[in-house]
Each structure stands twice: as C-alpha cells, then as structure tokens.
Amino acid sequence: MIKIELADRVKNLPPYLFETIDEMKRQAVASGVDVIDLSIGDPDIPTPKHIVEAMQAAVAKPEHHQYPSYAGMLSYRTAVADWYKTRFNVTLDPKTEVLALLGSKEGIGHVPLAFVNPGDIVLVPSPGYPVYPVGTLFAGGESYIMPILEQNNYLPDFKIIPPDVLKRAKLMYLNYPNNPTSACAPKSFFEEAVALAKRHDIIICHDAAYSEVYFDDKPPVSFLEIEGAKEVGIEFHSLSKTYNMTGWRIGFAVGNAAVIAGLGRIKSQLDSGAFHAIQEASIAAIKTEDAVLAKLRNTFQERRDVMYAGLTGLGLKVNKPQASFYLWANVPKGYDSTSFVAHLLEKAGVLGTPGVGFGAPGEGYIRFALTQKIDRIKEAVERIKKVL
Ligand SMILES: *Cc1c(COP(=O)(O)O)cnc(C)c1O
C-alpha cells in the first residue's frame, strides 16, 4: 500500500455539516427513535407530474444521448431568459447572459476558480451556505466573513468592512431569500451592494435559490432588477427548490456576460454539460402554470404557520419567514445551538440544524426545515413542548 495523503485543501476543510448530522440521525434511528427530521433543505413533495412526463418523453430521444453542449441548450437558455422577463422584467441575452448549471451548487462552488487568485479575498455572508467559503478555499482565496445579524435584519453591514479588505476583495456572495435565516433583502440593500461593487471592482454572485418559495403573495426581488446590477455580477438560480427537483441537478446562472463566460470556461474544462433530456424537461418546469406553483407555496405556507405559531407559543423567538422553507429560531437559555439540537434529538426525536454549522455568527440559533408533512410538523411542536 502506498502512502495516501489528502491535500491540505481537503485536510483544512471543516466537516461537512450535514454528514455530522446524518451520523447523529443514523444513531438515533438505529436505537429505535422515530425521528422527525427537520434538518435538511430537501422538499418531501415529488416533482410535479408534467415535468416527470416531459422527462419520460425526452429521455427516449436518441439525439439527447450524446454529449450535451457546455453552455446548455439554446432552447433551455431561452426559456430561462423568457421567464426572467416575465417574472422580474429583466432582459437577458440567452446566448451570452445565461449558462446552464448542474445544479446551482456546482456554479456557486466553481465561480471562484474563474476569478480568484491566491491571496484574493472573497466576501462571504455568515451564517450562510457552506459552499461559499469552501469554493473560495478550493480556489486558493481567503474568505472575509460578513456577519449577517438579527439586529441588522440579517443583512451584512458593508460600512464595517475595512478598506484594505475591500481593496483585495474580488468577489462577494449574497443570498436572499436567505438560507438559513429566511430573511429577504429590500431593493435598497441590493442598490448599496451594486454601488459598493462598482467602487471596488467586486463581482457580486447572488444566490437566489429560494426566490420562488415565498409567502403571503409577496414575491422577492431579483438582484438583477437593480440598475447597474448586470455590470457587476450574476445571479444563481436553481430548479431544485422551486419545482421540487433537488435530485435532477439542474440550475442556471444569469447576468454579466464576462462573468458568465469565465464560469463557462471553468465548466468546459471540468464537466460536459447537463443531460439534454433534463434540460428539455426543465423547459417544461420553467413554464409551469402559476396555479401549480401557488399550490406548492401554499403547502409550505401552511407548514410555516403551524411551526411559527407552535414555536412562538412555546416561548421561542422565531424570525417569521417571508420566503424559503426554513424557520430560524433562538435557542432557549442554558443551551448553545449544538447542545439544543442534541437535546431535541435525544429527548424529543426531533432533528434540527445547529446554527453554528452555518458559521460562528449562527451560534445561538437552530434551523428547522419545513420539509415534512403538516401532521409531522404538528407532532414535532408537541414533542418539543414536552422537553422544553
Ligand atoms: C439548496 C440551495 C442551493 C442549491 O441547490 P442546487 O440543488 O445545487 O441547485 C443553493 N443555495 C442555497 C442557499 C441553497 O439552500
């Protein structure tokens, strides 16, 4: 056996949060606990039937069985551009301003490879999606943590970023509607971000995975709706959360043509594009009637209402989500986020995610995902009540 040693970039990785939680869950299930898993952001609802049927037809076509095009089928990219026009009134050139992705995680993780040199800084919101700092690390960049705090409505405070950091910053990630806090950003915040990016030549990468999972008929804005946004950045989108397609691995990036081209160059070296049959089915997904989506949103809204009323009724402080399918709650006195998650799992068989797993500023919080049927959510609240 030769000596097999991991590269430093892998050794330096924090453990992937959900692996640790999976292990906790596995042990609880093995010891006979009926676990209500509210830890992972993977919808329990199947992909709508018309999308599955479009896939069944598409997969039979031999022309889809060959290598796909790198940037994505023009018909898919055109469907994306048309949707942006209808939904956000943003005009995109499907040839240069839209790129198909193998799920948005892939693009989010790869974009620093195109633009970040060793020693460059990437501005990373925290608590946040772990892929932002990890993609930065893999590119040899340095993450500068922008805390997103309750007292600032979970928006980063750009004013406290030191000038030398802004000088070295090459790229900034933002994510609204936000995972894990479920916060939304107003247009004025994005305007501030665009102005900052222009002053310091910072590429903005906005992660909009949850833009269509919204409540109370209040659709969130797109970063690209802001004047000048397309000069400074791109927006990542995913079909995963909007259409319950997490397993299909399809998403897209849109916006600044030079940033799209840079990311496209990395992708053309690393992957061979998304399966054309999936792209064809995704066109059917993007054209989903609003009534179907409204019904999906309503399902999550009912769950949100039950969970929000339940947890606040128990005296927990919860940020009421306007979008996303997460509830971000303060852990009660006497616990930190990890000990509270362990307590709920051991005593109540309810699994949440410790806030600290999304970064140090997430300490003191727990995230519950609304990815179980409403009866199970009601039961989770009842069980939590008994162990508080
Ligand atoms: C789920 C999620 C994504 C992306 O998921 P894909 O399935 O890779 O498209 C991106 N960002 C955030 C914040 C998410 O929670």
GROMACS .gro file of C-alpha atoms and ligand atoms in nm:
model
  403
    1MET     CA    1   0.000   0.000   0.000
    2ILE     CA    2   0.141   0.340  -0.094
    3LYS     CA    3   0.115   0.634   0.138
    4ILE     CA    4  -0.208   0.815   0.051
    5GLU     CA    5  -0.228   1.160   0.193
    6LEU     CA    6  -0.504   1.412   0.146
    7ALA     CA    7  -0.416   1.751   0.003
    8ASP     CA    8  -0.403   2.038   0.251
    9ARG     CA    9  -0.711   2.196   0.097
   10VAL     CA   10  -0.908   1.887   0.195
   11LYS     CA   11  -0.741   1.849   0.534
   12ASN     CA   12  -0.829   2.209   0.608
   13LEU     CA   13  -1.197   2.158   0.536
   14PRO     CA   14  -1.443   2.179   0.819
   15PRO     CA   15  -1.653   1.860   0.838
   16TYR     CA   16  -1.949   1.893   0.601
   17LEU     CA   17  -2.227   1.989   0.839
   18PHE     CA   18  -2.488   1.753   0.704
   19GLU     CA   19  -2.259   1.450   0.728
   20THR     CA   20  -2.224   1.504   1.101
   21ILE     CA   21  -2.599   1.543   1.137
   22ASP     CA   22  -2.667   1.236   0.922
   23GLU     CA   23  -2.449   1.038   1.162
   24MET     CA   24  -2.642   1.167   1.467
   25LYS     CA   25  -2.965   1.078   1.294
   26ARG     CA   26  -2.841   0.734   1.192
   27GLN     CA   27  -2.754   0.652   1.552
   28ALA     CA   28  -3.092   0.771   1.680
   29VAL     CA   29  -3.281   0.571   1.416
   30ALA     CA   30  -3.065   0.263   1.486
   31SER     CA   31  -3.166   0.282   1.852
   32GLY     CA   32  -3.533   0.281   1.755
   33VAL     CA   33  -3.625   0.652   1.773
   34ASP     CA   34  -3.898   0.774   1.534
   35VAL     CA   35  -3.705   1.080   1.421
   36ILE     CA   36  -3.890   1.378   1.273
   37ASP     CA   37  -3.614   1.514   1.051
   38LEU     CA   38  -3.641   1.889   1.008
   39SER     CA   39  -3.271   1.928   0.937
   40ILE     CA   40  -3.224   1.915   0.562
   41GLY     CA   41  -3.348   2.151   0.295
   42ASP     CA   42  -3.478   1.883   0.062
   43PRO     CA   43  -3.851   1.907  -0.016
   44ASP     CA   44  -4.054   1.594   0.065
   45ILE     CA   45  -4.300   1.670  -0.217
   46PRO     CA   46  -4.241   1.493  -0.552
   47THR     CA   47  -4.158   1.678  -0.874
   48PRO     CA   48  -4.484   1.788  -1.046
   49LYS     CA   49  -4.622   1.527  -1.285
   50HIS     CA   50  -4.600   1.734  -1.605
   51ILE     CA   51  -4.224   1.769  -1.552
   52VAL     CA   52  -4.175   1.396  -1.493
   53GLU     CA   53  -4.377   1.323  -1.809
   54ALA     CA   54  -4.170   1.570  -2.011
   55MET     CA   55  -3.861   1.385  -1.887
   56GLN     CA   56  -4.007   1.047  -1.984
   57ALA     CA   57  -4.061   1.170  -2.339
   58ALA     CA   58  -3.724   1.346  -2.358
   59VAL     CA   59  -3.516   1.055  -2.234
   60ALA     CA   60  -3.638   0.838  -2.523
   61LYS     CA   61  -3.493   1.072  -2.785
   62PRO     CA   62  -3.160   0.942  -2.921
   63GLU     CA   63  -3.039   1.293  -3.002
   64HIS     CA   64  -3.027   1.359  -2.627
   65HIS     CA   65  -2.799   1.062  -2.563
   66GLN     CA   66  -2.482   1.230  -2.683
   67TYR     CA   67  -2.257   1.481  -2.509
   68PRO     CA   68  -2.451   1.794  -2.425
   69SER     CA   69  -2.337   2.144  -2.520
   70TYR     CA   70  -2.132   2.313  -2.247
   71ALA     CA   71  -2.338   2.627  -2.203
   72GLY     CA   72  -2.672   2.448  -2.222
   73MET     CA   73  -2.930   2.406  -2.499
   74LEU     CA   74  -3.029   2.736  -2.651
   75SER     CA   75  -3.396   2.639  -2.602
   76TYR     CA   76  -3.335   2.595  -2.228
   77ARG     CA   77  -3.144   2.923  -2.202
   78THR     CA   78  -3.418   3.100  -2.397
   79ALA     CA   79  -3.683   2.961  -2.161
   80VAL     CA   80  -3.478   3.099  -1.871
   81ALA     CA   81  -3.447   3.441  -2.036
   82ASP     CA   82  -3.822   3.450  -2.111
   83TRP     CA   83  -3.900   3.360  -1.752
   84TYR     CA   84  -3.673   3.641  -1.624
   85LYS     CA   85  -3.858   3.886  -1.844
   86THR     CA   86  -4.200   3.778  -1.717
   87ARG     CA   87  -4.110   3.731  -1.353
   88PHE     CA   88  -3.864   4.018  -1.296
   89ASN     CA   89  -3.887   4.234  -1.607
   90VAL     CA   90  -3.515   4.172  -1.662
   91THR     CA   91  -3.392   4.134  -2.020
   92LEU     CA   92  -3.125   3.870  -2.081
   93ASP     CA   93  -2.948   3.756  -2.396
   94PRO     CA   94  -2.983   3.377  -2.386
   95LYS     CA   95  -2.662   3.333  -2.587
   96THR     CA   96  -2.427   3.531  -2.362
   97GLU     CA   97  -2.605   3.602  -2.037
   98VAL     CA   98  -2.746   3.260  -1.943
   99LEU     CA   99  -2.550   2.947  -1.851
  100ALA     CA  100  -2.692   2.605  -1.762
  101LEU     CA  101  -2.554   2.450  -1.443
  102LEU     CA  102  -2.555   2.101  -1.294
  103GLY     CA  103  -2.749   2.241  -1.000
  104SER     CA  104  -2.663   2.585  -0.871
  105LYS     CA  105  -2.428   2.445  -0.604
  106GLU     CA  106  -2.195   2.348  -0.885
  107GLY     CA  107  -2.175   2.701  -1.025
  108ILE     CA  108  -2.155   2.861  -0.681
  109GLY     CA  109  -1.862   2.636  -0.590
  110HIS     CA  110  -1.681   2.680  -0.921
  111VAL     CA  111  -1.712   3.054  -0.981
  112PRO     CA  112  -1.411   3.150  -0.764
  113LEU     CA  113  -1.188   2.927  -0.981
  114ALA     CA  114  -1.254   3.165  -1.267
  115PHE     CA  115  -1.182   3.491  -1.088
  116VAL     CA  116  -0.998   3.445  -0.759
  117ASN     CA  117  -0.619   3.431  -0.737
  118PRO     CA  118  -0.433   3.311  -0.428
  119GLY     CA  119  -0.441   3.595  -0.179
  120ASP     CA  120  -0.758   3.749  -0.318
  121ILE     CA  121  -1.045   3.798  -0.078
  122VAL     CA  122  -1.400   3.673  -0.118
  123LEU     CA  123  -1.668   3.840   0.094
  124VAL     CA  124  -1.880   3.566   0.246
  125PRO     CA  125  -2.204   3.611   0.446
  126SER     CA  126  -2.225   3.413   0.769
  127PRO     CA  127  -2.429   3.226   0.880
  128GLY     CA  128  -2.456   3.101   0.525
  129TYR     CA  129  -2.445   2.820   0.273
  130PRO     CA  130  -2.117   2.636   0.338
  131VAL     CA  131  -2.030   2.625  -0.033
  132TYR     CA  132  -1.930   2.995  -0.040
  133PRO     CA  133  -1.623   2.961   0.187
  134VAL     CA  134  -1.536   2.616   0.052
  135GLY     CA  135  -1.541   2.728  -0.314
  136THR     CA  136  -1.320   3.017  -0.205
  137LEU     CA  137  -1.078   2.782  -0.027
  138PHE     CA  138  -1.054   2.549  -0.329
  139ALA     CA  139  -0.958   2.847  -0.545
  140GLY     CA  140  -0.685   2.949  -0.301
  141GLY     CA  141  -0.876   3.261  -0.196
  142GLU     CA  142  -0.936   3.394   0.150
  143SER     CA  143  -1.287   3.428   0.295
  144TYR     CA  144  -1.369   3.750   0.474
  145ILE     CA  145  -1.673   3.682   0.690
  146MET     CA  146  -1.957   3.933   0.671
  147PRO     CA  147  -2.176   3.855   0.974
  148ILE     CA  148  -2.547   3.875   0.899
  149LEU     CA  149  -2.713   3.952   1.230
  150GLU     CA  150  -3.065   3.971   1.366
  151GLN     CA  151  -3.022   4.337   1.470
  152ASN     CA  152  -2.943   4.426   1.105
  153ASN     CA  153  -3.234   4.226   0.963
  154TYR     CA  154  -2.981   3.962   0.859
  155LEU     CA  155  -2.813   4.193   0.606
  156PRO     CA  156  -2.435   4.246   0.607
  157ASP     CA  157  -2.311   4.584   0.724
  158PHE     CA  158  -2.084   4.699   0.441
  159LYS     CA  159  -1.968   5.002   0.640
  160ILE     CA  160  -1.764   4.790   0.881
  161ILE     CA  161  -1.557   4.615   0.613
  162PRO     CA  162  -1.203   4.757   0.638
  163PRO     CA  163  -1.072   4.949   0.331
  164ASP     CA  164  -0.776   4.712   0.281
  165VAL     CA  165  -1.019   4.418   0.267
  166LEU     CA  166  -1.232   4.595   0.005
  167LYS     CA  167  -0.917   4.663  -0.192
  168ARG     CA  168  -0.824   4.294  -0.203
  169ALA     CA  169  -1.182   4.171  -0.248
  170LYS     CA  170  -1.250   4.014  -0.585
  171LEU     CA  171  -1.592   3.862  -0.534
  172MET     CA  172  -1.886   3.879  -0.294
  173TYR     CA  173  -2.156   3.621  -0.229
  174LEU     CA  174  -2.504   3.726  -0.126
  175ASN     CA  175  -2.810   3.508  -0.072
  176TYR     CA  176  -3.170   3.632  -0.042
  177PRO     CA  177  -3.419   3.488   0.038
  178ASN     CA  178  -3.160   3.364   0.282
  179ASN     CA  179  -3.068   3.019   0.396
  180PRO     CA  180  -3.054   2.967   0.696
  181THR     CA  181  -3.221   3.282   0.837
  182SER     CA  182  -3.509   3.302   0.583
  183ALA     CA  183  -3.458   3.680   0.561
  184CYS     CA  184  -3.537   3.873   0.242
  185ALA     CA  185  -3.345   4.176   0.119
  186PRO     CA  186  -3.509   4.501   0.010
  187LYS     CA  187  -3.415   4.668  -0.318
  188SER     CA  188  -3.229   4.941  -0.127
  189PHE     CA  189  -2.987   4.681   0.010
  190PHE     CA  190  -2.906   4.550  -0.338
  191GLU     CA  191  -2.856   4.910  -0.455
  192GLU     CA  192  -2.599   4.956  -0.179
  193ALA     CA  193  -2.429   4.632  -0.285
  194VAL     CA  194  -2.412   4.739  -0.652
  195ALA     CA  195  -2.265   5.077  -0.554
  196LEU     CA  196  -2.001   4.908  -0.338
  197ALA     CA  197  -1.915   4.662  -0.614
  198LYS     CA  198  -1.871   4.945  -0.864
  199ARG     CA  199  -1.645   5.143  -0.632
  200HIS     CA  200  -1.415   4.847  -0.563
  201ASP     CA  201  -1.444   4.624  -0.873
  202ILE     CA  202  -1.606   4.339  -0.680
  203ILE     CA  203  -1.800   4.072  -0.867
  204ILE     CA  204  -2.133   4.003  -0.697
  205CYS     CA  205  -2.265   3.648  -0.705
  206HIS     CA  206  -2.621   3.646  -0.578
  207ASP     CA  207  -2.769   3.311  -0.484
  208ALA     CA  208  -3.145   3.324  -0.545
  209ALA     CA  209  -3.227   2.956  -0.490
  210TYR     CA  210  -3.539   3.044  -0.285
  211SER     CA  211  -3.680   3.332  -0.488
  212GLU     CA  212  -3.994   3.131  -0.579
  213VAL     CA  213  -4.061   2.979  -0.237
  214TYR     CA  214  -4.233   3.285  -0.094
  215PHE     CA  215  -4.534   3.352   0.127
  216ASP     CA  216  -4.825   3.592   0.167
  217ASP     CA  217  -4.819   3.670  -0.209
  218LYS     CA  218  -4.505   3.879  -0.172
  219PRO     CA  219  -4.255   3.771  -0.440
  220PRO     CA  220  -3.893   3.864  -0.358
  221VAL     CA  221  -3.694   4.083  -0.596
  222SER     CA  222  -3.412   3.968  -0.819
  223PHE     CA  223  -3.069   4.123  -0.774
  224LEU     CA  224  -3.071   4.186  -1.149
  225GLU     CA  225  -3.371   4.419  -1.118
  226ILE     CA  226  -3.136   4.677  -0.968
  227GLU     CA  227  -2.998   4.935  -1.209
  228GLY     CA  228  -2.635   4.854  -1.292
  229ALA     CA  229  -2.651   4.505  -1.139
  230LYS     CA  230  -2.571   4.340  -1.469
  231GLU     CA  231  -2.250   4.544  -1.486
  232VAL     CA  232  -2.122   4.392  -1.163
  233GLY     CA  233  -2.249   4.042  -1.126
  234ILE     CA  234  -2.457   3.735  -1.178
  235GLU     CA  235  -2.745   3.557  -1.012
  236PHE     CA  236  -2.762   3.184  -0.942
  237HIS     CA  237  -3.091   3.002  -0.969
  238SER     CA  238  -3.194   2.651  -0.911
  239LEU     CA  239  -3.486   2.438  -1.021
  240SER     CA  240  -3.432   2.233  -0.705
  241LYS     CA  241  -3.639   2.429  -0.459
  242THR     CA  242  -3.889   2.592  -0.696
  243TYR     CA  243  -4.008   2.268  -0.859
  244ASN     CA  244  -3.900   2.004  -0.603
  245MET     CA  245  -3.623   1.886  -0.835
  246THR     CA  246  -3.327   1.856  -0.597
  247GLY     CA  247  -3.231   1.516  -0.738
  248TRP     CA  248  -3.228   1.627  -1.101
  249ARG     CA  249  -2.922   1.852  -1.068
  250ILE     CA  250  -3.016   2.145  -1.286
  251GLY     CA  251  -2.987   2.518  -1.234
  252PHE     CA  252  -2.856   2.824  -1.413
  253ALA     CA  253  -2.653   3.141  -1.378
  254VAL     CA  254  -2.759   3.468  -1.540
  255GLY     CA  255  -2.624   3.819  -1.570
  256ASN     CA  256  -2.294   3.980  -1.660
  257ALA     CA  257  -2.167   3.825  -1.985
  258ALA     CA  258  -1.797   3.835  -1.885
  259VAL     CA  259  -1.867   3.660  -1.555
  260ILE     CA  260  -2.090   3.404  -1.729
  261ALA     CA  261  -1.813   3.342  -1.986
  262GLY     CA  262  -1.548   3.300  -1.713
  263LEU     CA  263  -1.758   3.048  -1.524
  264GLY     CA  264  -1.835   2.876  -1.855
  265ARG     CA  265  -1.463   2.835  -1.925
  266ILE     CA  266  -1.409   2.657  -1.593
  267LYS     CA  267  -1.709   2.433  -1.659
  268SER     CA  268  -1.599   2.338  -2.007
  269GLN     CA  269  -1.275   2.203  -1.851
  270LEU     CA  270  -1.448   2.014  -1.570
  271ASP     CA  271  -1.784   1.885  -1.686
  272SER     CA  272  -1.967   1.817  -2.007
  273GLY     CA  273  -2.293   1.998  -1.953
  274ALA     CA  274  -2.631   1.892  -1.820
  275PHE     CA  275  -2.810   1.592  -1.979
  276HIS     CA  276  -3.022   1.735  -2.263
  277ALA     CA  277  -3.324   1.533  -2.157
  278ILE     CA  278  -3.311   1.704  -1.818
  279GLN     CA  279  -3.281   2.042  -1.986
  280GLU     CA  280  -3.583   1.964  -2.204
  281ALA     CA  281  -3.788   1.861  -1.900
  282SER     CA  282  -3.663   2.174  -1.727
  283ILE     CA  283  -3.815   2.388  -2.002
  284ALA     CA  284  -4.150   2.230  -1.907
  285ALA     CA  285  -4.067   2.309  -1.543
  286ILE     CA  286  -3.987   2.674  -1.610
  287LYS     CA  287  -4.318   2.705  -1.798
  288THR     CA  288  -4.517   2.561  -1.504
  289GLU     CA  289  -4.851   2.733  -1.459
  290ASP     CA  290  -4.858   2.971  -1.170
  291ALA     CA  291  -5.157   2.790  -1.019
  292VAL     CA  292  -4.939   2.480  -0.970
  293LEU     CA  293  -4.667   2.684  -0.804
  294ALA     CA  294  -4.918   2.871  -0.591
  295LYS     CA  295  -5.036   2.537  -0.456
  296LEU     CA  296  -4.681   2.433  -0.369
  297ARG     CA  297  -4.618   2.765  -0.199
  298ASN     CA  298  -4.939   2.725  -0.007
  299THR     CA  299  -4.829   2.388   0.127
  300PHE     CA  300  -4.514   2.544   0.269
  301GLN     CA  301  -4.706   2.845   0.396
  302GLU     CA  302  -4.944   2.622   0.597
  303ARG     CA  303  -4.646   2.442   0.745
  304ARG     CA  304  -4.476   2.771   0.825
  305ASP     CA  305  -4.786   2.898   1.000
  306VAL     CA  306  -4.817   2.584   1.214
  307MET     CA  307  -4.450   2.577   1.306
  308TYR     CA  308  -4.424   2.951   1.365
  309ALA     CA  309  -4.734   2.963   1.586
  310GLY     CA  310  -4.623   2.646   1.763
  311LEU     CA  311  -4.271   2.757   1.844
  312THR     CA  312  -4.359   3.113   1.942
  313GLY     CA  313  -4.636   2.963   2.159
  314LEU     CA  314  -4.363   2.772   2.343
  315GLY     CA  315  -4.182   3.097   2.411
  316LEU     CA  316  -3.915   3.057   2.143
  317LYS     CA  317  -3.816   3.365   1.946
  318VAL     CA  318  -3.851   3.292   1.575
  319ASN     CA  319  -3.787   3.501   1.265
  320LYS     CA  320  -4.115   3.475   1.070
  321PRO     CA  321  -4.019   3.374   0.716
  322GLN     CA  322  -4.145   3.569   0.415
  323ALA     CA  323  -3.973   3.315   0.191
  324SER     CA  324  -3.763   2.993   0.190
  325PHE     CA  325  -3.872   2.686   0.380
  326TYR     CA  326  -3.673   2.744   0.698
  327LEU     CA  327  -3.751   2.871   1.044
  328TRP     CA  328  -3.462   3.034   1.225
  329ALA     CA  329  -3.520   3.030   1.599
  330ASN     CA  330  -3.320   3.148   1.901
  331VAL     CA  331  -3.223   2.855   2.122
  332PRO     CA  332  -3.352   2.881   2.481
  333LYS     CA  333  -3.130   2.995   2.769
  334GLY     CA  334  -2.893   2.732   2.901
  335TYR     CA  335  -2.814   2.585   2.560
  336ASP     CA  336  -2.591   2.659   2.268
  337SER     CA  337  -2.701   2.561   1.919
  338THR     CA  338  -2.530   2.220   1.924
  339SER     CA  339  -2.646   2.117   2.273
  340PHE     CA  340  -3.003   2.224   2.192
  341VAL     CA  341  -3.007   2.018   1.871
  342ALA     CA  342  -2.870   1.718   2.065
  343HIS     CA  343  -3.131   1.771   2.340
  344LEU     CA  344  -3.421   1.781   2.092
  345LEU     CA  345  -3.294   1.473   1.912
  346GLU     CA  346  -3.236   1.270   2.230
  347LYS     CA  347  -3.545   1.371   2.422
  348ALA     CA  348  -3.798   1.454   2.151
  349GLY     CA  349  -3.674   1.272   1.843
  350VAL     CA  350  -3.687   1.600   1.651
  351LEU     CA  351  -3.387   1.689   1.439
  352GLY     CA  352  -3.297   2.049   1.362
  353THR     CA  353  -2.972   2.203   1.238
  354PRO     CA  354  -2.740   2.387   1.477
  355GLY     CA  355  -2.696   2.748   1.366
  356VAL     CA  356  -2.324   2.736   1.432
  357GLY     CA  357  -2.290   2.485   1.148
  358PHE     CA  358  -2.357   2.774   0.909
  359GLY     CA  359  -2.075   2.980   1.063
  360ALA     CA  360  -1.986   3.127   1.402
  361PRO     CA  361  -2.242   3.413   1.382
  362GLY     CA  362  -2.512   3.141   1.367
  363GLU     CA  363  -2.436   3.036   1.725
  364GLY     CA  364  -2.742   3.068   1.947
  365TYR     CA  365  -2.986   2.963   1.673
  366ILE     CA  366  -3.145   2.648   1.539
  367ARG     CA  367  -3.282   2.600   1.188
  368PHE     CA  368  -3.592   2.395   1.123
  369ALA     CA  369  -3.671   2.297   0.763
  370LEU     CA  370  -4.039   2.267   0.672
  371THR     CA  371  -3.977   1.953   0.471
  372GLN     CA  372  -4.220   1.718   0.647
  373LYS     CA  373  -4.596   1.677   0.619
  374ILE     CA  374  -4.806   1.909   0.832
  375ASP     CA  375  -4.909   1.633   1.076
  376ARG     CA  376  -4.546   1.556   1.147
  377ILE     CA  377  -4.473   1.925   1.198
  378LYS     CA  378  -4.762   1.947   1.447
  379GLU     CA  379  -4.625   1.642   1.623
  380ALA     CA  380  -4.276   1.794   1.630
  381VAL     CA  381  -4.415   2.102   1.805
  382GLU     CA  382  -4.596   1.880   2.059
  383ARG     CA  383  -4.283   1.681   2.126
  384ILE     CA  384  -4.069   1.993   2.165
  385LYS     CA  385  -4.325   2.130   2.410
  386LYS     CA  386  -4.270   1.831   2.639
  387VAL     CA  387  -3.893   1.873   2.660
  388LEU     CA  388  -3.854   2.248   2.691
  389LIG     C1  389  -3.040   2.436  -0.194
  389LIG     C2  390  -2.952   2.555  -0.210
  389LIG     C3  391  -2.883   2.580  -0.330
  389LIG     C4  392  -2.874   2.493  -0.447
  389LIG     O1  393  -2.910   2.383  -0.473
  389LIG     P1  394  -2.887   2.306  -0.609
  389LIG     O2  395  -2.971   2.186  -0.587
  389LIG     O3  396  -2.742   2.276  -0.618
  389LIG     O4  397  -2.931   2.393  -0.720
  389LIG     C5  398  -2.811   2.695  -0.343
  389LIG     N1  399  -2.805   2.784  -0.245
  389LIG     C6  400  -2.867   2.765  -0.129
  389LIG     C7  401  -2.856   2.869  -0.026
  389LIG     C8  402  -2.942   2.650  -0.107
  389LIG     O5  403  -3.001   2.632   0.011
   0.00000   0.00000   0.00000
